[in-house]
Amino acid sequence: MSNDSTYAAAPFDHAKADIILRSSDNIDFRVFKLFLSLASPFFETLFEIPQPAEESEDQEVKDGLVVVPVTEDSKTLDALLRFCYPCTLADDPQIDVLKDALDVLEAARKYSLDVIEKKARQAIASPKILEVDPLRCFAIAHRGRLREETLLAGRYTLTQPLIPSWFQEVELITATDLLSLLAYHKKCGDAVYALRLDLSWIKSHYGSSQACSWLAGQYYSGTDRYSQPSRVNCGCPRSNPPRYSLSNLLSVSLQWWEDFMEETFTALRDKPCNETVKTSAEKTVQTVKARNCQACSPTITEGMRDFVDLFTRKIDETVSQIELELSF
Ligand SMILES: [Zn+2]
């Protein structure tokens, strides 16, 4: 009998368990065959093989239970077993470390634990992890041959600079895969950057000068000689010549609008994603509000919200037409 192995913590130390699974790092998990058999045909088959009652040379028995060594370490085995057990005995484990998710995924595949494989996939491609670590998700999902998750993570990598800093999991993927990802990122950046060359998507969205009056730099003050409210130009600088003017709708282009568009497009070239526009818009809203302009300051928040909606929809539309070419 082996004495250098220890029992796992509850619920895998149950007195009435009927088999022991020993992890690669020598932790013994006392488990019920029934739970594992129900979760996986692999275990069902494994447990169907008649187990010798007495300890023999090739079959270890500990405290009266047959010991089955597995290749997974205790951390992975613990997660796997928690998924197999009914929720009354063990909650599903939280897989918030990406590398653990890959280990669980590989083990789930090995033991034909389809439901667990699905859960590991969900853990790898959860929005929380994707937002924080899209490149690591990409590398891990691709290594795990998860097509859908890899492409999704690829899309999220657009929130990072074109040339990312080194990260551990980059070693999980080949140079060819990384090259594909960089090419995809560059194509998306170029395509989104090109949206500045033809602003018809903005003009057709507004359709009339009234719809984009928040960009007109005018406010109403007093009345004219026909007793109509008269429009007065605000004090915000105008751009000359304008680059982002909505020429058929407005006769002027405000400098803050020009600056916003210029900065946003420059940033989008490196990070062609919605977040870039949102960040840039937020900054402009703060700046313009601080100007205390009678025309621009009160209308910027609402105007920019609508414009960000339009802009992000346009980015989604543009980026979704670009394919990330990978082999699986
Ligand atoms: Zn103004």
PDB file of N, CA and C and ligand atoms in Angstrom, residues 217 234-236 238 254 256 291 293-297, ligand 1:
ATOM      1  N   GLY A 217     -23.020  74.418 -34.337  1.00  0.00           N
ATOM      2  CA  GLY A 217     -22.352  75.526 -33.656  1.00  0.00           C
ATOM      3  C   GLY A 217     -23.204  76.778 -33.616  1.00  0.00           C
ATOM      4  N   CYS A 234     -21.927  80.136 -32.336  1.00  0.00           N
ATOM      5  CA  CYS A 234     -21.258  80.009 -31.040  1.00  0.00           C
ATOM      6  C   CYS A 234     -19.792  80.407 -31.169  1.00  0.00           C
ATOM      7  N   GLY A 235     -19.123  80.501 -30.040  1.00  0.00           N
ATOM      8  CA  GLY A 235     -17.744  80.976 -30.061  1.00  0.00           C
ATOM      9  C   GLY A 235     -16.712  79.903 -30.364  1.00  0.00           C
ATOM     10  N   CYS A 236     -17.147  78.638 -30.540  1.00  0.00           N
ATOM     11  CA  CYS A 236     -16.177  77.564 -30.794  1.00  0.00           C
ATOM     12  C   CYS A 236     -15.490  77.770 -32.141  1.00  0.00           C
ATOM     13  N   ARG A 238     -13.945  77.315 -35.771  1.00  0.00           N
ATOM     14  CA  ARG A 238     -14.322  76.537 -36.953  1.00  0.00           C
ATOM     15  C   ARG A 238     -13.061  76.034 -37.626  1.00  0.00           C
ATOM     16  N   LEU A 254     -17.012  72.326 -36.951  1.00  0.00           N
ATOM     17  CA  LEU A 254     -16.396  72.807 -35.713  1.00  0.00           C
ATOM     18  C   LEU A 254     -15.049  72.135 -35.489  1.00  0.00           C
ATOM     19  N   TRP A 256     -13.644  71.207 -32.738  1.00  0.00           N
ATOM     20  CA  TRP A 256     -13.653  70.059 -31.814  1.00  0.00           C
ATOM     21  C   TRP A 256     -14.146  68.798 -32.488  1.00  0.00           C
ATOM     22  N   ARG A 291     -16.201  73.575 -22.192  1.00  0.00           N
ATOM     23  CA  ARG A 291     -16.103  74.839 -22.934  1.00  0.00           C
ATOM     24  C   ARG A 291     -17.183  75.826 -22.506  1.00  0.00           C
ATOM     25  N   CYS A 293     -20.016  76.225 -23.844  1.00  0.00           N
ATOM     26  CA  CYS A 293     -20.563  76.859 -25.048  1.00  0.00           C
ATOM     27  C   CYS A 293     -22.086  76.735 -25.010  1.00  0.00           C
ATOM     28  N   GLN A 294     -22.765  77.821 -25.299  1.00  0.00           N
ATOM     29  CA  GLN A 294     -24.232  77.825 -25.251  1.00  0.00           C
ATOM     30  C   GLN A 294     -24.836  76.859 -26.251  1.00  0.00           C
ATOM     31  N   ALA A 295     -24.149  76.675 -27.356  1.00  0.00           N
ATOM     32  CA  ALA A 295     -24.682  75.788 -28.399  1.00  0.00           C
ATOM     33  C   ALA A 295     -24.227  74.348 -28.199  1.00  0.00           C
ATOM     34  N   CYS A 296     -22.916  74.167 -28.061  1.00  0.00           N
ATOM     35  CA  CYS A 296     -22.361  72.807 -28.081  1.00  0.00           C
ATOM     36  C   CYS A 296     -22.483  72.064 -26.748  1.00  0.00           C
ATOM     37  N   SER A 297     -22.199  72.752 -25.652  1.00  0.00           N
ATOM     38  CA  SER A 297     -22.118  72.046 -24.365  1.00  0.00           C
ATOM     39  C   SER A 297     -23.412  71.332 -23.960  1.00  0.00           C
TER      40      SER A 297
HETATM   41 ZN    ZN B   1     -19.748  75.765 -29.614  1.00  0.00          ZN
END
